[in-house]
Amino acid sequence: IQSALKSLGNGVLCHEMFHSLGAPDLYHYNEAYLNYSSVGAWDLMEQTANPPQSMLAYMKYRYGKWISEVPEITKGGTYFIRPISNETSQCYKISTPKNSNQYFMLEYRKKVTPFESSLPGTGVIIYRINKSADGYGNVYYPDIPDEVYIYRPKGTTTVSGDIDNAYFSNYVGRTVFGNATDPACFLSDGKLGDIYIYDIQVTDTGAFFSVN
């Protein structure tokens, strides 16, 4: 711990403090899957930065109780989210018709100082929650599926892909997410999730996106 404190500073303290609130690790304990990253630098429970980055909105909601409710999108339309540092309107969830134990989360991560300065980029993060792994995080993969998985280019159920480029933004040409996109909308078992999100537009104050 002492050596980690020297290199990662209070990021280690934040990581360990979140454990004391009940949050699990989001990296894999199985050495065979250490290179298969589930959330990467987008949450301090997998990779800890100095200064520390934020937790994902789901982790703040489920374990920190700092987000009291996650609004659910149940019909098509255009929606707006603010950066994760805002107290409201910072995330949404979308259920999949294919599996009642899994759903999708969207949030806007903005690369700004001091606490989000280590992020790989700015944009909308889309990730999958598996309720069957509730409380376990990602530590026992593959025996227990990942509780949290962020979609990223070239990522599959067996290939880690490019987790640093997981953010969707009109500035990088990643504005659509669905069954036939890269990354594809797949569930923990590899089956398609049948969700279509498009026209993702990032602004200085937040991001717009449309759902079909």
PDB file of C-alpha atoms in Angstrom:
ATOM      1  CA  ILE A   1       0.000   0.000   0.000  1.00  0.00           C
ATOM      2  CA  GLN A   2       2.841   2.381   0.831  1.00  0.00           C
ATOM      3  CA  SER A   3       4.380   2.045  -2.641  1.00  0.00           C
ATOM      4  CA  ALA A   4       0.946   2.487  -4.249  1.00  0.00           C
ATOM      5  CA  LEU A   5       0.384   5.675  -2.257  1.00  0.00           C
ATOM      6  CA  LYS A   6       3.664   7.077  -3.548  1.00  0.00           C
ATOM      7  CA  SER A   7       2.696   6.547  -7.207  1.00  0.00           C
ATOM      8  CA  LEU A   8      -1.093   6.955  -7.114  1.00  0.00           C
ATOM      9  CA  GLY A   9      -1.566   9.289  -4.150  1.00  0.00           C
ATOM     10  CA  ASN A  10      -5.064   9.804  -2.811  1.00  0.00           C
ATOM     11  CA  GLY A  11      -6.469   7.730  -5.663  1.00  0.00           C
ATOM     12  CA  VAL A  12      -5.594   4.645  -3.612  1.00  0.00           C
ATOM     13  CA  LEU A  13      -7.331   6.122  -0.569  1.00  0.00           C
ATOM     14  CA  CYS A  14     -10.480   6.823  -2.612  1.00  0.00           C
ATOM     15  CA  HIS A  15     -10.441   3.291  -4.029  1.00  0.00           C
ATOM     16  CA  GLU A  16     -10.097   1.704  -0.601  1.00  0.00           C
ATOM     17  CA  MET A  17     -12.660   4.032   0.965  1.00  0.00           C
ATOM     18  CA  PHE A  18     -15.196   3.007  -1.663  1.00  0.00           C
ATOM     19  CA  HIS A  19     -14.561  -0.597  -0.644  1.00  0.00           C
ATOM     20  CA  SER A  20     -15.521   0.359   2.910  1.00  0.00           C
ATOM     21  CA  LEU A  21     -18.882   1.507   1.527  1.00  0.00           C
ATOM     22  CA  GLY A  22     -19.433  -1.883  -0.063  1.00  0.00           C
ATOM     23  CA  ALA A  23     -18.179  -1.312  -3.607  1.00  0.00           C
ATOM     24  CA  PRO A  24     -16.442  -4.288  -5.275  1.00  0.00           C
ATOM     25  CA  ASP A  25     -13.428  -4.214  -7.563  1.00  0.00           C
ATOM     26  CA  LEU A  26     -14.099  -3.932 -11.287  1.00  0.00           C
ATOM     27  CA  TYR A  27     -10.951  -5.689 -12.451  1.00  0.00           C
ATOM     28  CA  HIS A  28     -10.623  -9.462 -12.817  1.00  0.00           C
ATOM     29  CA  TYR A  29      -8.898 -11.527 -10.138  1.00  0.00           C
ATOM     30  CA  ASN A  30      -8.371 -14.481 -12.487  1.00  0.00           C
ATOM     31  CA  GLU A  31      -4.879 -13.981 -13.921  1.00  0.00           C
ATOM     32  CA  ALA A  32      -5.944 -15.480 -17.257  1.00  0.00           C
ATOM     33  CA  TYR A  33      -8.298 -12.522 -17.765  1.00  0.00           C
ATOM     34  CA  LEU A  34      -6.264  -9.627 -16.378  1.00  0.00           C
ATOM     35  CA  ASN A  35      -5.812  -8.237 -19.902  1.00  0.00           C
ATOM     36  CA  TYR A  36      -9.551  -8.439 -20.610  1.00  0.00           C
ATOM     37  CA  SER A  37     -10.524  -5.024 -19.276  1.00  0.00           C
ATOM     38  CA  SER A  38     -14.174  -4.414 -18.411  1.00  0.00           C
ATOM     39  CA  VAL A  39     -14.197  -0.685 -17.590  1.00  0.00           C
ATOM     40  CA  GLY A  40     -10.578   0.470 -17.828  1.00  0.00           C
ATOM     41  CA  ALA A  41      -9.749   4.028 -16.783  1.00  0.00           C
ATOM     42  CA  TRP A  42     -13.413   5.054 -16.662  1.00  0.00           C
ATOM     43  CA  ASP A  43     -13.821   3.936 -13.037  1.00  0.00           C
ATOM     44  CA  LEU A  44     -11.344   4.063 -10.166  1.00  0.00           C
ATOM     45  CA  MET A  45     -12.393   0.579  -9.059  1.00  0.00           C
ATOM     46  CA  GLU A  46     -10.479  -0.888 -12.006  1.00  0.00           C
ATOM     47  CA  GLN A  47      -7.733   1.644 -12.662  1.00  0.00           C
ATOM     48  CA  THR A  48      -6.818   4.257 -10.072  1.00  0.00           C
ATOM     49  CA  ALA A  49      -5.440   7.584 -11.268  1.00  0.00           C
ATOM     50  CA  ASN A  50      -3.847  10.497  -9.404  1.00  0.00           C
ATOM     51  CA  PRO A  51      -5.821  12.665  -8.947  1.00  0.00           C
ATOM     52  CA  PRO A  52      -8.540   9.990  -8.886  1.00  0.00           C
ATOM     53  CA  GLN A  53     -11.196   9.842 -11.575  1.00  0.00           C
ATOM     54  CA  SER A  54     -14.880   9.433 -10.799  1.00  0.00           C
ATOM     55  CA  MET A  55     -16.775   6.208 -10.375  1.00  0.00           C
ATOM     56  CA  LEU A  56     -19.338   5.328 -13.021  1.00  0.00           C
ATOM     57  CA  ALA A  57     -22.839   6.616 -12.320  1.00  0.00           C
ATOM     58  CA  TYR A  58     -24.058   3.076 -11.679  1.00  0.00           C
ATOM     59  CA  MET A  59     -21.427   2.567  -8.987  1.00  0.00           C
ATOM     60  CA  LYS A  60     -22.390   5.862  -7.351  1.00  0.00           C
ATOM     61  CA  TYR A  61     -26.025   4.788  -7.434  1.00  0.00           C
ATOM     62  CA  ARG A  62     -25.689   1.142  -6.384  1.00  0.00           C
ATOM     63  CA  TYR A  63     -22.896   1.322  -3.804  1.00  0.00           C
ATOM     64  CA  GLY A  64     -22.287   4.958  -2.861  1.00  0.00           C
ATOM     65  CA  LYS A  65     -25.978   5.906  -2.715  1.00  0.00           C
ATOM     66  CA  TRP A  66     -24.948   9.344  -3.985  1.00  0.00           C
ATOM     67  CA  ILE A  67     -27.405   9.083  -6.863  1.00  0.00           C
ATOM     68  CA  SER A  68     -30.864   8.411  -5.486  1.00  0.00           C
ATOM     69  CA  GLU A  69     -32.530   7.314  -8.719  1.00  0.00           C
ATOM     70  CA  VAL A  70     -31.554   6.488 -12.291  1.00  0.00           C
ATOM     71  CA  PRO A  71     -34.252   7.629 -14.757  1.00  0.00           C
ATOM     72  CA  GLU A  72     -35.263   4.990 -17.285  1.00  0.00           C
ATOM     73  CA  ILE A  73     -35.869   5.663 -20.960  1.00  0.00           C
ATOM     74  CA  THR A  74     -38.986   3.769 -22.008  1.00  0.00           C
ATOM     75  CA  LYS A  75     -39.834   5.444 -25.307  1.00  0.00           C
ATOM     76  CA  GLY A  76     -38.027   6.786 -28.344  1.00  0.00           C
ATOM     77  CA  GLY A  77     -36.929  10.390 -28.454  1.00  0.00           C
ATOM     78  CA  THR A  78     -34.016  12.752 -27.916  1.00  0.00           C
ATOM     79  CA  TYR A  79     -32.456  13.072 -24.468  1.00  0.00           C
ATOM     80  CA  PHE A  80     -29.814  15.212 -22.759  1.00  0.00           C
ATOM     81  CA  ILE A  81     -27.298  14.307 -20.078  1.00  0.00           C
ATOM     82  CA  ARG A  82     -24.928  16.484 -18.088  1.00  0.00           C
ATOM     83  CA  PRO A  83     -21.403  15.583 -16.928  1.00  0.00           C
ATOM     84  CA  ILE A  84     -21.123  13.003 -14.161  1.00  0.00           C
ATOM     85  CA  SER A  85     -20.039  15.750 -11.735  1.00  0.00           C
ATOM     86  CA  ASN A  86     -23.536  17.289 -11.868  1.00  0.00           C
ATOM     87  CA  GLU A  87     -26.015  16.467  -9.129  1.00  0.00           C
ATOM     88  CA  THR A  88     -28.873  15.777 -11.550  1.00  0.00           C
ATOM     89  CA  SER A  89     -29.465  14.605 -15.136  1.00  0.00           C
ATOM     90  CA  GLN A  90     -26.129  12.792 -15.275  1.00  0.00           C
ATOM     91  CA  CYS A  91     -27.274   9.322 -16.396  1.00  0.00           C
ATOM     92  CA  TYR A  92     -30.035   7.167 -17.906  1.00  0.00           C
ATOM     93  CA  LYS A  93     -30.852   3.472 -18.055  1.00  0.00           C
ATOM     94  CA  ILE A  94     -32.454   1.509 -20.895  1.00  0.00           C
ATOM     95  CA  SER A  95     -33.839  -2.007 -20.489  1.00  0.00           C
ATOM     96  CA  THR A  96     -33.298  -4.648 -23.145  1.00  0.00           C
ATOM     97  CA  PRO A  97     -36.227  -6.762 -24.317  1.00  0.00           C
ATOM     98  CA  LYS A  98     -33.869  -9.736 -24.566  1.00  0.00           C
ATOM     99  CA  ASN A  99     -32.918 -10.258 -20.905  1.00  0.00           C
ATOM    100  CA  SER A 100     -34.647  -9.024 -17.754  1.00  0.00           C
ATOM    101  CA  ASN A 101     -31.407  -9.332 -15.739  1.00  0.00           C
ATOM    102  CA  GLN A 102     -29.458  -6.928 -17.936  1.00  0.00           C
ATOM    103  CA  TYR A 103     -29.828  -3.292 -18.878  1.00  0.00           C
ATOM    104  CA  PHE A 104     -27.815  -0.432 -20.352  1.00  0.00           C
ATOM    105  CA  MET A 105     -26.528   2.778 -18.766  1.00  0.00           C
ATOM    106  CA  LEU A 106     -25.466   6.020 -20.431  1.00  0.00           C
ATOM    107  CA  GLU A 107     -23.473   8.858 -18.911  1.00  0.00           C
ATOM    108  CA  TYR A 108     -21.409  11.801 -20.097  1.00  0.00           C
ATOM    109  CA  ARG A 109     -17.756  11.928 -19.048  1.00  0.00           C
ATOM    110  CA  LYS A 110     -15.923  15.180 -19.586  1.00  0.00           C
ATOM    111  CA  LYS A 111     -12.122  15.310 -19.445  1.00  0.00           C
ATOM    112  CA  VAL A 112     -11.557  18.282 -17.098  1.00  0.00           C
ATOM    113  CA  THR A 113      -9.338  19.126 -14.123  1.00  0.00           C
ATOM    114  CA  PRO A 114      -8.858  18.161 -11.461  1.00  0.00           C
ATOM    115  CA  PHE A 115     -10.649  14.837 -10.959  1.00  0.00           C
ATOM    116  CA  GLU A 116     -11.402  13.798 -14.544  1.00  0.00           C
ATOM    117  CA  SER A 117      -8.139  14.981 -16.058  1.00  0.00           C
ATOM    118  CA  SER A 118      -6.837  11.418 -16.481  1.00  0.00           C
ATOM    119  CA  LEU A 119      -9.746  10.256 -18.641  1.00  0.00           C
ATOM    120  CA  PRO A 120      -8.840   9.033 -22.152  1.00  0.00           C
ATOM    121  CA  GLY A 121     -11.358  11.423 -23.724  1.00  0.00           C
ATOM    122  CA  THR A 122     -14.677  13.267 -23.538  1.00  0.00           C
ATOM    123  CA  GLY A 123     -17.976  11.766 -24.607  1.00  0.00           C
ATOM    124  CA  VAL A 124     -20.890   9.476 -23.827  1.00  0.00           C
ATOM    125  CA  ILE A 125     -20.115   6.144 -22.178  1.00  0.00           C
ATOM    126  CA  ILE A 126     -22.527   3.262 -22.822  1.00  0.00           C
ATOM    127  CA  TYR A 127     -22.260   0.242 -20.586  1.00  0.00           C
ATOM    128  CA  ARG A 128     -24.101  -2.905 -19.560  1.00  0.00           C
ATOM    129  CA  ILE A 129     -25.222  -3.910 -16.079  1.00  0.00           C
ATOM    130  CA  ASN A 130     -25.797  -7.575 -15.246  1.00  0.00           C
ATOM    131  CA  LYS A 131     -28.029  -7.873 -12.169  1.00  0.00           C
ATOM    132  CA  SER A 132     -27.177 -11.550 -11.755  1.00  0.00           C
ATOM    133  CA  ALA A 133     -23.682 -10.413 -10.682  1.00  0.00           C
ATOM    134  CA  ASP A 134     -24.966  -7.781  -8.255  1.00  0.00           C
ATOM    135  CA  GLY A 135     -22.507  -7.204  -5.436  1.00  0.00           C
ATOM    136  CA  TYR A 136     -19.678  -9.160  -7.044  1.00  0.00           C
ATOM    137  CA  GLY A 137     -18.362  -6.481  -9.372  1.00  0.00           C
ATOM    138  CA  ASN A 138     -16.141  -8.039 -12.035  1.00  0.00           C
ATOM    139  CA  VAL A 139     -13.773  -9.957  -9.801  1.00  0.00           C
ATOM    140  CA  TYR A 140     -14.902 -13.557 -10.448  1.00  0.00           C
ATOM    141  CA  TYR A 141     -15.148 -13.392 -14.250  1.00  0.00           C
ATOM    142  CA  PRO A 142     -15.756 -15.706 -16.100  1.00  0.00           C
ATOM    143  CA  ASP A 143     -17.339 -17.899 -13.384  1.00  0.00           C
ATOM    144  CA  ILE A 144     -19.627 -14.965 -12.569  1.00  0.00           C
ATOM    145  CA  PRO A 145     -20.255 -12.520 -15.445  1.00  0.00           C
ATOM    146  CA  ASP A 146     -19.122  -8.917 -15.235  1.00  0.00           C
ATOM    147  CA  GLU A 147     -21.498  -6.759 -13.249  1.00  0.00           C
ATOM    148  CA  VAL A 148     -20.326  -3.759 -15.300  1.00  0.00           C
ATOM    149  CA  TYR A 149     -19.047  -3.791 -18.893  1.00  0.00           C
ATOM    150  CA  ILE A 150     -18.289  -0.696 -20.998  1.00  0.00           C
ATOM    151  CA  TYR A 151     -18.724  -0.967 -24.763  1.00  0.00           C
ATOM    152  CA  ARG A 152     -15.673  -0.061 -26.840  1.00  0.00           C
ATOM    153  CA  PRO A 153     -14.436  -0.451 -30.454  1.00  0.00           C
ATOM    154  CA  LYS A 154     -13.375  -4.005 -31.349  1.00  0.00           C
ATOM    155  CA  GLY A 155     -14.625  -5.323 -28.005  1.00  0.00           C
ATOM    156  CA  THR A 156     -16.324  -8.738 -27.854  1.00  0.00           C
ATOM    157  CA  THR A 157     -17.056 -11.356 -25.195  1.00  0.00           C
ATOM    158  CA  THR A 158     -13.511 -12.666 -25.665  1.00  0.00           C
ATOM    159  CA  VAL A 159     -11.510  -9.684 -26.983  1.00  0.00           C
ATOM    160  CA  SER A 160     -10.852  -6.633 -24.804  1.00  0.00           C
ATOM    161  CA  GLY A 161     -10.815  -4.161 -27.692  1.00  0.00           C
ATOM    162  CA  ASP A 162      -9.927  -0.472 -27.363  1.00  0.00           C
ATOM    163  CA  ILE A 163     -11.262   0.556 -23.949  1.00  0.00           C
ATOM    164  CA  ASP A 164      -9.579   3.982 -24.067  1.00  0.00           C
ATOM    165  CA  ASN A 165     -11.748   4.869 -27.073  1.00  0.00           C
ATOM    166  CA  ALA A 166     -15.005   3.778 -25.452  1.00  0.00           C
ATOM    167  CA  TYR A 167     -16.454   7.296 -25.537  1.00  0.00           C
ATOM    168  CA  PHE A 168     -19.046   8.192 -28.186  1.00  0.00           C
ATOM    169  CA  SER A 169     -18.874  11.680 -29.673  1.00  0.00           C
ATOM    170  CA  ASN A 170     -19.523  13.540 -32.900  1.00  0.00           C
ATOM    171  CA  TYR A 171     -15.941  14.821 -32.661  1.00  0.00           C
ATOM    172  CA  VAL A 172     -14.481  11.329 -33.100  1.00  0.00           C
ATOM    173  CA  GLY A 173     -17.111   9.941 -35.460  1.00  0.00           C
ATOM    174  CA  ARG A 174     -18.685   7.490 -33.007  1.00  0.00           C
ATOM    175  CA  THR A 175     -22.316   8.553 -32.818  1.00  0.00           C
ATOM    176  CA  VAL A 176     -24.330   5.318 -33.230  1.00  0.00           C
ATOM    177  CA  PHE A 177     -24.718   2.217 -31.069  1.00  0.00           C
ATOM    178  CA  GLY A 178     -26.760  -0.833 -32.060  1.00  0.00           C
ATOM    179  CA  ASN A 179     -26.700  -4.490 -33.024  1.00  0.00           C
ATOM    180  CA  ALA A 180     -24.649  -3.918 -36.191  1.00  0.00           C
ATOM    181  CA  THR A 181     -22.242  -1.189 -35.033  1.00  0.00           C
ATOM    182  CA  ASP A 182     -18.690  -1.338 -33.679  1.00  0.00           C
ATOM    183  CA  PRO A 183     -18.965  -1.803 -30.777  1.00  0.00           C
ATOM    184  CA  ALA A 184     -22.059  -3.957 -31.127  1.00  0.00           C
ATOM    185  CA  CYS A 185     -24.902  -4.036 -28.626  1.00  0.00           C
ATOM    186  CA  PHE A 186     -24.335  -7.501 -27.161  1.00  0.00           C
ATOM    187  CA  LEU A 187     -25.294  -9.022 -23.819  1.00  0.00           C
ATOM    188  CA  SER A 188     -23.131 -11.034 -21.419  1.00  0.00           C
ATOM    189  CA  ASP A 189     -23.787 -14.234 -23.354  1.00  0.00           C
ATOM    190  CA  GLY A 190     -23.000 -12.603 -26.704  1.00  0.00           C
ATOM    191  CA  LYS A 191     -26.612 -12.354 -27.865  1.00  0.00           C
ATOM    192  CA  LEU A 192     -27.751  -9.049 -29.340  1.00  0.00           C
ATOM    193  CA  GLY A 193     -29.484  -6.564 -27.059  1.00  0.00           C
ATOM    194  CA  ASP A 194     -31.746  -4.895 -29.644  1.00  0.00           C
ATOM    195  CA  ILE A 195     -31.078  -1.321 -28.496  1.00  0.00           C
ATOM    196  CA  TYR A 196     -30.451   1.493 -30.977  1.00  0.00           C
ATOM    197  CA  ILE A 197     -28.903   4.814 -29.872  1.00  0.00           C
ATOM    198  CA  TYR A 198     -27.920   7.379 -32.488  1.00  0.00           C
ATOM    199  CA  ASP A 199     -27.058  11.010 -33.248  1.00  0.00           C
ATOM    200  CA  ILE A 200     -24.824  11.358 -30.184  1.00  0.00           C
ATOM    201  CA  GLN A 201     -23.764  15.007 -30.034  1.00  0.00           C
ATOM    202  CA  VAL A 202     -21.350  16.324 -27.407  1.00  0.00           C
ATOM    203  CA  THR A 203     -21.428  19.943 -26.244  1.00  0.00           C
ATOM    204  CA  ASP A 204     -19.517  21.829 -23.571  1.00  0.00           C
ATOM    205  CA  THR A 205     -22.358  21.506 -21.062  1.00  0.00           C
ATOM    206  CA  GLY A 206     -23.546  17.985 -21.843  1.00  0.00           C
ATOM    207  CA  ALA A 207     -24.537  15.587 -24.594  1.00  0.00           C
ATOM    208  CA  PHE A 208     -27.600  14.864 -26.683  1.00  0.00           C
ATOM    209  CA  PHE A 209     -28.564  11.452 -27.990  1.00  0.00           C
ATOM    210  CA  SER A 210     -31.587   9.830 -29.612  1.00  0.00           C
ATOM    211  CA  VAL A 211     -33.138   6.438 -28.869  1.00  0.00           C
ATOM    212  CA  ASN A 212     -35.193   4.313 -31.242  1.00  0.00           C
TER     213      ASN A 212
END
